[in-house]
């Protein structure tokens, strides 16, 4: 399928990129890996007049970690880089699992985590683990930068909180903390190269006695946006995580889910398996926390 | 069976392998010619409509566009593979005044580049008057249903039916201790071959056509392209380049082949068409969706008494290969076991869905899913082990299928016994922990058809062999390697037959301008048996002459046998009395006063009943693990014991088996072209779920040794039959693991949970 005509702009700095986006407004789109953007243009036959490539902006592909500040993922860091990053694997395992489970080798080499978020698909694989890990996004424009909790970034299928002229510069995750574990569970009809029909990320932090200090449960593909189950956090925190607690949290996940029926799966099955995945993710997260 | 074969029976790597894995093999879409134009089709966006008007003026005016055609610009001659029954030929290359499915071809453009061609297609304005449409068999057969084809003699949407009756079925049901009736539903699935269809056509200065096209059937394309263009057969040359799979989806004349040739003649420039994957999935041929009702009668000791089998095929908008599927379904419904009485009713029904066609197994995967599932159900209810029940009723050599065929070689009993032994069946069936299961499915298939639906005047397969005095051979055949390996296997057979080393055999294949008439193509698992026999027949006269040369040269007593081995021709009892193959050829040529040494012959099955010269048989066991909380199935192992006669190339047979398991696994668990109002929703390989490499189970297999008298060196088919047993075996294993019995495919996690009563609606 031929792409419709557009002009490719290649700014050398972030501010230049933002200026171009501000200048052309709805006529321009930023591009990271292009694995969503270009395919959509080919499929719909509609393209913005200008595509603003971010490749030439220095430093955007970095992934940095230190115990004090946590993890920063630049806007151009690829899914493959994040999936293979030793600090991500070690301290944010759910994110590494999700990035590794996304798409194919080729797409993971081209596609970025930031693009995955900005695309704002309800089934975006990296969204639930980032939500569970309490990620924030740093949104940049010429006038300055703002920080937004990721849970406030998603606004609906394909819709996010970016303003015209604004770019996601970096994703930031808080330091992992002691005795913390996370896990990602996804289900799809085919074991690989498939969009998740439902997914769950769980993160738990325990204290010396095994009491849950904090917990997060996030769901994918079962609502118009990736979703944090706040009630599950409230339920789990302050006590040991028993089988009953896991079951109760999973039930809350089922309650929070508002899935649709589509070509991939029915709403009824999604609701059923989201509870199963939630329980599995929680148990695995607890195990990883205890192993630390 | 002789064990002294040098080539037959050897796991010879495919001769086309290196070119393919190094990327040097060129497929139709890789070809180009100077001045070539790019073609693009406009397809109907509506399922059923009258064409009121087509305005191509804006498209034609676009710079770079060289021609735009609609159905009205063409001769409008109908075509279809069933030339024997012209009333079934219901397609024109471009719609004339009506479109019948979403994707029906309406117009075509040739332009300097693909972008321009696509843009031009977008500029064509078609005014449609939409008509009521039908999207399933029930709606198509309802009173007052709109007729998909209202131009001919048909008064309903049943385009064709087929009846088979033998034995006294009513008496069988009356005498039975156990009668079971079930209904099965099979979904449309895609061939999903790696190479989407493509072709390149060129017209010479006198208007004759050469077309390079991704096809399984060069001869069929030649004949039908000639007739639709209003040309003579000899005005069209079809060349098959490397083909990236077909599985039945490339065995007809298709509109882009016609349009490429027509536009090449119109513009005087070569024209290439290449389909996108989306076009293939959304509008391409597919395996027939079917509704099957099967009623079977047993005595309580497990003896089969009879069966009634009723099949409705959703054929989509045109007949395509539907008539063959309708016929074969009836045969497959009563294969494998001895049915004293049988009644088949098959109905091929038009709907406004994209047409279904041939697909690996040709009706067998659907019929055998029903028949084999029902066998498993019956076994459970009769309290008989399913393999025991099969053994009790299994066909054996010499069994007659009344009015249809006689079973020649048959290794079915051995296949069942072997697969049971290989898997530890007795210790496992019904005894595995919850969530684990084992199941069985069996198949029989044809080694080519004997029914001449194409109504060819030629032999079904033909071969020419030319011998050179440098000790080489040139093998010419229209038989078409589309990835299944006949380029290798036919050379193995010729090498075995002549003693000439395989690397000394040059092959020209799949070119109607350079190979003898005819070959019906690659389908129905016919090539090894039919073209293989043609090779042996063709080289016989050459061998006779060479034997004569040796006898004369060495003054051999007439009772001497002359042998052909190791690139030599010699007296078998006195190997020193012989010549190199090349020297013998030179002497024969001189003796013939310069006439080149050429052998030419064919093969056509005769006196072989209505279906096939030889049946293959086999049994397969699947072992699965089901996640009973989510319904996700993991197939852990597939074990197969099958009878394909003499195995000419074990590695090639194993390749066919693994490919079949992959397709069968998809058919069982995840593949389905999802439809809504005639629209195919799963039009990308992301949404149309063929199994990933990681989903493939380990496979273990053996070939049961049999010898098929009608086959070359005793060989029969191994290409399609294996597409059938995997789905019923997996379904049976899922039942063993969960208690859920699937009556429709694919067996999604959702259906399993619902079947287990674990899904709140
Ligand atoms: C075959 C295939 C399989 C796939 N499988 C999966 C899967 O399993 N799971 C999954 O989640 N996804 C999947 N995807 C989707 C896609 O690959 C991911 O969403 C990918 O992470 C997108 O990243 P990108 O860099 O390519 O984004 P791009 O295509 O470059 O951009 C995506 C969107 O975000 C915007 N954007 C990009 N960067 C920024 C920025 N820094 N600031 C503001 N806006 C920005 C773009 O304008 C565009 O609208 C698949 C895609 C394909 C083609």
mmCIF file of C-alpha atoms in Angstrom, chain A residues 9-260:
data_model
loop_
_atom_site.group_PDB
_atom_site.id
_atom_site.type_symbol
_atom_site.label_atom_id
_atom_site.label_comp_id
_atom_site.label_asym_id
_atom_site.label_seq_id
_atom_site.Cartn_x
_atom_site.Cartn_y
_atom_site.Cartn_z
ATOM 1 C CA UNK A 9 10.946 17.259 8.651
ATOM 2 C CA UNK A 10 14.023 16.376 10.588
ATOM 3 C CA UNK A 11 14.741 18.844 13.406
ATOM 4 C CA UNK A 12 18.045 18.708 15.312
ATOM 5 C CA UNK A 13 16.784 19.763 18.738
ATOM 6 C CA UNK A 14 13.743 19.155 20.849
ATOM 7 C CA UNK A 15 12.742 22.807 20.826
ATOM 8 C CA UNK A 16 13.002 22.915 17.062
ATOM 9 C CA UNK A 17 10.761 19.868 16.881
ATOM 10 C CA UNK A 18 8.233 21.455 19.210
ATOM 11 C CA UNK A 19 8.342 24.659 17.194
ATOM 12 C CA UNK A 20 7.566 22.771 14.002
ATOM 13 C CA UNK A 21 4.709 20.952 15.689
ATOM 14 C CA UNK A 22 3.336 24.195 17.099
ATOM 15 C CA UNK A 23 3.640 25.929 13.751
ATOM 16 C CA UNK A 24 1.810 23.242 11.754
ATOM 17 C CA UNK A 25 -0.683 22.209 14.447
ATOM 18 C CA UNK A 26 -3.010 19.451 13.303
ATOM 19 C CA UNK A 27 -1.102 19.280 10.004
ATOM 20 C CA UNK A 28 1.933 17.707 11.672
ATOM 21 C CA UNK A 29 2.639 14.494 13.610
ATOM 22 C CA UNK A 30 5.788 13.507 15.456
ATOM 23 C CA UNK A 31 7.338 10.173 14.542
ATOM 24 C CA UNK A 32 9.513 7.852 16.622
ATOM 25 C CA UNK A 33 9.776 4.336 15.145
ATOM 26 C CA UNK A 34 6.853 4.849 12.808
ATOM 27 C CA UNK A 35 5.485 1.342 13.374
ATOM 28 C CA UNK A 36 2.065 2.706 14.293
ATOM 29 C CA UNK A 37 2.119 5.991 12.423
ATOM 30 C CA UNK A 38 3.253 4.876 8.980
ATOM 31 C CA UNK A 39 1.064 1.787 8.979
ATOM 32 C CA UNK A 40 -1.966 3.847 9.907
ATOM 33 C CA UNK A 41 -1.227 6.265 7.084
ATOM 34 C CA UNK A 42 -0.958 3.411 4.629
ATOM 35 C CA UNK A 43 -4.138 1.791 5.874
ATOM 36 C CA UNK A 44 -6.321 4.875 5.949
ATOM 37 C CA UNK A 45 -4.753 6.620 2.983
ATOM 38 C CA UNK A 46 -4.675 9.793 5.083
ATOM 39 C CA UNK A 47 -1.505 11.516 6.194
ATOM 40 C CA UNK A 48 -0.593 14.725 7.949
ATOM 41 C CA UNK A 49 1.109 17.238 5.679
ATOM 42 C CA UNK A 50 4.253 17.079 7.818
ATOM 43 C CA UNK A 51 5.892 14.237 9.666
ATOM 44 C CA UNK A 52 8.370 15.451 12.250
ATOM 45 C CA UNK A 53 11.038 12.795 12.730
ATOM 46 C CA UNK A 54 12.771 12.772 16.102
ATOM 47 C CA UNK A 55 15.787 10.682 15.098
ATOM 48 C CA UNK A 56 18.236 13.554 14.830
ATOM 49 C CA UNK A 57 17.491 14.954 18.288
ATOM 50 C CA UNK A 58 20.478 13.902 20.428
ATOM 51 C CA UNK A 59 20.113 11.903 23.626
ATOM 52 C CA UNK A 60 16.519 10.802 23.188
ATOM 53 C CA UNK A 61 17.365 7.112 22.893
ATOM 54 C CA UNK A 62 18.966 6.886 26.343
ATOM 55 C CA UNK A 63 17.824 4.562 29.091
ATOM 56 C CA UNK A 64 19.350 5.595 32.454
ATOM 57 C CA UNK A 65 19.042 4.000 35.856
ATOM 58 C CA UNK A 66 20.326 4.753 39.320
ATOM 59 C CA UNK A 67 19.090 3.558 42.669
ATOM 60 C CA UNK A 68 18.410 7.053 43.890
ATOM 61 C CA UNK A 69 16.492 8.509 40.965
ATOM 62 C CA UNK A 70 15.011 5.483 39.341
ATOM 63 C CA UNK A 71 14.660 4.781 35.627
ATOM 64 C CA UNK A 72 14.450 7.225 32.736
ATOM 65 C CA UNK A 73 13.424 6.040 29.307
ATOM 66 C CA UNK A 74 14.034 8.495 26.478
ATOM 67 C CA UNK A 75 11.431 9.031 23.790
ATOM 68 C CA UNK A 76 13.454 7.104 21.209
ATOM 69 C CA UNK A 77 14.436 4.137 23.364
ATOM 70 C CA UNK A 78 13.290 1.074 21.440
ATOM 71 C CA UNK A 79 11.195 -1.734 22.828
ATOM 72 C CA UNK A 80 14.144 -4.061 22.173
ATOM 73 C CA UNK A 81 16.550 -1.885 24.173
ATOM 74 C CA UNK A 82 14.193 -1.681 27.130
ATOM 75 C CA UNK A 83 13.394 -5.412 27.008
ATOM 76 C CA UNK A 84 17.100 -6.306 27.148
ATOM 77 C CA UNK A 85 18.237 -3.636 29.635
ATOM 78 C CA UNK A 86 19.771 -5.361 32.683
ATOM 79 C CA UNK A 87 18.445 -2.788 35.150
ATOM 80 C CA UNK A 88 14.956 -3.002 33.708
ATOM 81 C CA UNK A 89 15.040 -6.791 33.884
ATOM 82 C CA UNK A 90 16.272 -6.635 37.445
ATOM 83 C CA UNK A 91 14.233 -3.820 38.975
ATOM 84 C CA UNK A 92 11.205 -3.457 36.714
ATOM 85 C CA UNK A 93 10.677 -7.020 35.509
ATOM 86 C CA UNK A 94 7.059 -6.498 34.430
ATOM 87 C CA UNK A 95 8.183 -3.819 31.988
ATOM 88 C CA UNK A 96 10.926 -5.998 30.543
ATOM 89 C CA UNK A 97 8.425 -8.843 30.124
ATOM 90 C CA UNK A 98 5.924 -6.568 28.405
ATOM 91 C CA UNK A 99 8.438 -4.990 26.046
ATOM 92 C CA UNK A 100 9.755 -8.429 25.114
ATOM 93 C CA UNK A 101 6.231 -9.716 24.450
ATOM 94 C CA UNK A 102 5.302 -6.853 22.145
ATOM 95 C CA UNK A 103 5.035 -7.534 18.419
ATOM 96 C CA UNK A 104 7.994 -9.051 16.560
ATOM 97 C CA UNK A 105 11.769 -8.712 16.601
ATOM 98 C CA UNK A 106 11.647 -6.260 13.714
ATOM 99 C CA UNK A 107 8.923 -4.118 15.269
ATOM 100 C CA UNK A 108 10.687 -4.137 18.642
ATOM 101 C CA UNK A 109 13.848 -2.877 16.986
ATOM 102 C CA UNK A 110 12.009 0.021 15.351
ATOM 103 C CA UNK A 111 9.177 0.746 17.784
ATOM 104 C CA UNK A 112 9.624 2.738 20.960
ATOM 105 C CA UNK A 113 8.102 2.570 24.417
ATOM 106 C CA UNK A 114 7.149 6.254 24.159
ATOM 107 C CA UNK A 115 5.446 5.658 20.822
ATOM 108 C CA UNK A 116 3.587 2.742 22.372
ATOM 109 C CA UNK A 117 2.231 5.089 25.048
ATOM 110 C CA UNK A 118 1.523 8.063 22.760
ATOM 111 C CA UNK A 119 -0.366 5.791 20.376
ATOM 112 C CA UNK A 120 -2.687 5.238 23.350
ATOM 113 C CA UNK A 121 -4.098 1.904 22.283
ATOM 114 C CA UNK A 122 -6.062 0.216 25.091
ATOM 115 C CA UNK A 123 -3.966 -2.890 24.457
ATOM 116 C CA UNK A 124 -0.541 -1.153 24.468
ATOM 117 C CA UNK A 125 1.672 -3.718 26.134
ATOM 118 C CA UNK A 126 4.009 -1.391 27.981
ATOM 119 C CA UNK A 127 1.207 0.662 29.544
ATOM 120 C CA UNK A 128 0.106 -1.699 32.368
ATOM 121 C CA UNK A 129 3.618 -2.299 33.748
ATOM 122 C CA UNK A 130 4.444 1.401 33.548
ATOM 123 C CA UNK A 131 1.205 2.226 35.362
ATOM 124 C CA UNK A 132 1.931 -0.427 37.980
ATOM 125 C CA UNK A 133 5.412 0.985 38.505
ATOM 126 C CA UNK A 134 4.002 4.473 39.024
ATOM 127 C CA UNK A 135 5.499 6.006 35.884
ATOM 128 C CA UNK A 136 5.347 9.681 35.064
ATOM 129 C CA UNK A 137 5.729 11.213 31.637
ATOM 130 C CA UNK A 138 7.731 14.360 30.969
ATOM 131 C CA UNK A 139 5.955 16.434 28.379
ATOM 132 C CA UNK A 140 8.068 19.032 26.652
ATOM 133 C CA UNK A 141 7.252 22.180 24.759
ATOM 134 C CA UNK A 142 9.167 25.330 23.934
ATOM 135 C CA UNK A 143 7.654 27.200 26.865
ATOM 136 C CA UNK A 144 8.751 24.526 29.316
ATOM 137 C CA UNK A 145 8.067 21.071 30.593
ATOM 138 C CA UNK A 146 5.393 19.434 32.702
ATOM 139 C CA UNK A 147 5.232 16.126 34.524
ATOM 140 C CA UNK A 148 2.140 14.046 34.440
ATOM 141 C CA UNK A 149 1.304 10.823 36.168
ATOM 142 C CA UNK A 150 0.866 8.184 33.433
ATOM 143 C CA UNK A 151 -2.587 7.330 34.746
ATOM 144 C CA UNK A 152 -3.680 10.816 33.707
ATOM 145 C CA UNK A 153 -2.011 10.614 30.288
ATOM 146 C CA UNK A 154 -4.489 8.231 28.618
ATOM 147 C CA UNK A 155 -7.757 9.854 27.587
ATOM 148 C CA UNK A 156 -9.431 7.229 25.408
ATOM 149 C CA UNK A 157 -8.653 4.917 22.510
ATOM 150 C CA UNK A 158 -5.983 6.729 20.484
ATOM 151 C CA UNK A 159 -6.265 9.841 22.654
ATOM 152 C CA UNK A 160 -3.696 11.211 25.089
ATOM 153 C CA UNK A 161 -3.054 14.339 27.110
ATOM 154 C CA UNK A 162 -0.524 15.902 24.734
ATOM 155 C CA UNK A 163 -1.252 19.491 23.746
ATOM 156 C CA UNK A 164 -0.417 20.873 20.316
ATOM 157 C CA UNK A 165 3.306 21.556 20.092
ATOM 158 C CA UNK A 166 4.046 19.169 22.922
ATOM 159 C CA UNK A 167 6.247 16.077 22.856
ATOM 160 C CA UNK A 168 6.758 13.240 25.276
ATOM 161 C CA UNK A 169 10.455 13.596 26.077
ATOM 162 C CA UNK A 170 10.964 10.967 28.728
ATOM 163 C CA UNK A 171 9.245 8.345 30.810
ATOM 164 C CA UNK A 172 10.302 8.282 34.420
ATOM 165 C CA UNK A 173 9.889 5.496 36.964
ATOM 166 C CA UNK A 174 10.544 5.935 40.692
ATOM 167 C CA UNK A 175 13.333 3.910 42.333
ATOM 168 C CA UNK A 176 12.304 0.291 42.840
ATOM 169 C CA UNK A 177 12.630 0.094 46.646
ATOM 170 C CA UNK A 178 13.361 -2.956 48.778
ATOM 171 C CA UNK A 179 11.545 -6.267 48.559
ATOM 172 C CA UNK A 180 9.640 -5.234 45.488
ATOM 173 C CA UNK A 181 8.506 -7.462 42.674
ATOM 174 C CA UNK A 182 6.474 -7.003 39.535
ATOM 175 C CA UNK A 183 5.030 -9.232 36.887
ATOM 176 C CA UNK A 184 3.217 -8.987 33.571
ATOM 177 C CA UNK A 185 0.678 -11.483 32.273
ATOM 178 C CA UNK A 186 -0.906 -11.278 28.857
ATOM 179 C CA UNK A 187 -3.120 -13.519 26.870
ATOM 180 C CA UNK A 188 -3.655 -13.752 23.160
ATOM 181 C CA UNK A 189 -4.859 -16.443 20.829
ATOM 182 C CA UNK A 190 -1.422 -17.061 19.428
ATOM 183 C CA UNK A 191 1.587 -17.292 21.702
ATOM 184 C CA UNK A 192 3.580 -14.694 19.753
ATOM 185 C CA UNK A 193 3.123 -11.878 17.275
ATOM 186 C CA UNK A 194 -0.299 -11.092 18.569
ATOM 187 C CA UNK A 195 -2.021 -8.134 20.152
ATOM 188 C CA UNK A 196 -3.001 -8.843 23.748
ATOM 189 C CA UNK A 197 -6.659 -9.721 24.208
ATOM 190 C CA UNK A 198 -6.236 -8.952 27.909
ATOM 191 C CA UNK A 199 -3.256 -8.142 30.090
ATOM 192 C CA UNK A 200 -2.369 -7.382 33.700
ATOM 193 C CA UNK A 201 0.665 -5.944 35.446
ATOM 194 C CA UNK A 202 1.113 -6.201 39.205
ATOM 195 C CA UNK A 203 3.712 -4.650 41.456
ATOM 196 C CA UNK A 204 4.004 -5.304 45.174
ATOM 197 C CA UNK A 205 6.415 -4.069 47.827
ATOM 198 C CA UNK A 206 6.640 -5.995 51.093
ATOM 199 C CA UNK A 207 8.146 -5.138 54.436
ATOM 200 C CA UNK A 208 10.330 -7.366 56.641
ATOM 201 C CA UNK A 209 7.283 -9.148 58.035
ATOM 202 C CA UNK A 210 5.770 -9.774 54.651
ATOM 203 C CA UNK A 211 3.182 -7.048 55.075
ATOM 204 C CA UNK A 212 2.300 -5.330 51.825
ATOM 205 C CA UNK A 213 3.679 -1.789 51.855
ATOM 206 C CA UNK A 214 2.310 -0.882 48.496
ATOM 207 C CA UNK A 215 0.636 -2.609 45.608
ATOM 208 C CA UNK A 216 -0.496 -1.691 42.113
ATOM 209 C CA UNK A 217 -2.618 -3.605 39.688
ATOM 210 C CA UNK A 218 -3.003 -2.343 36.125
ATOM 211 C CA UNK A 219 -5.091 -3.754 33.299
ATOM 212 C CA UNK A 220 -4.764 -3.638 29.529
ATOM 213 C CA UNK A 221 -7.237 -4.218 26.678
ATOM 214 C CA UNK A 222 -10.300 -4.339 28.897
ATOM 215 C CA UNK A 223 -11.336 -0.669 28.930
ATOM 216 C CA UNK A 224 -11.062 2.383 26.656
ATOM 217 C CA UNK A 225 -7.657 3.068 28.225
ATOM 218 C CA UNK A 226 -5.108 1.050 30.169
ATOM 219 C CA UNK A 227 -6.390 1.124 33.706
ATOM 220 C CA UNK A 228 -5.129 1.231 37.299
ATOM 221 C CA UNK A 229 -7.312 -0.678 39.756
ATOM 222 C CA UNK A 230 -7.033 1.701 42.706
ATOM 223 C CA UNK A 231 -9.385 -0.355 44.888
ATOM 224 C CA UNK A 232 -7.017 -3.303 44.625
ATOM 225 C CA UNK A 233 -4.178 -1.192 46.022
ATOM 226 C CA UNK A 234 -6.336 -0.123 48.946
ATOM 227 C CA UNK A 235 -7.359 -3.697 49.614
ATOM 228 C CA UNK A 236 -3.860 -5.153 49.543
ATOM 229 C CA UNK A 237 -1.842 -2.553 51.382
ATOM 230 C CA UNK A 238 -1.167 -2.926 55.094
ATOM 231 C CA UNK A 239 -1.597 -6.716 55.391
ATOM 232 C CA UNK A 240 0.066 -9.891 54.243
ATOM 233 C CA UNK A 241 -0.894 -11.030 50.756
ATOM 234 C CA UNK A 242 -2.768 -14.271 51.314
ATOM 235 C CA UNK A 243 -4.587 -16.420 48.785
ATOM 236 C CA UNK A 244 -7.847 -14.808 49.894
ATOM 237 C CA UNK A 245 -6.373 -11.351 49.359
ATOM 238 C CA UNK A 246 -5.217 -12.329 45.884
ATOM 239 C CA UNK A 247 -8.651 -13.682 45.027
ATOM 240 C CA UNK A 248 -10.334 -10.551 46.338
ATOM 241 C CA UNK A 249 -7.984 -8.297 44.372
ATOM 242 C CA UNK A 250 -8.596 -10.358 41.245
ATOM 243 C CA UNK A 251 -12.329 -9.937 41.770
ATOM 244 C CA UNK A 252 -11.792 -6.174 41.928
ATOM 245 C CA UNK A 253 -9.921 -6.342 38.642
ATOM 246 C CA UNK A 254 -12.872 -8.149 37.087
ATOM 247 C CA UNK A 255 -15.200 -5.470 38.463
ATOM 248 C CA UNK A 256 -13.054 -2.654 37.121
ATOM 249 C CA UNK A 257 -12.834 -4.159 33.638
ATOM 250 C CA UNK A 258 -15.244 -2.795 31.054
ATOM 251 C CA UNK A 259 -14.225 -4.819 28.023
ATOM 252 C CA UNK A 260 -15.802 -4.854 24.593
#
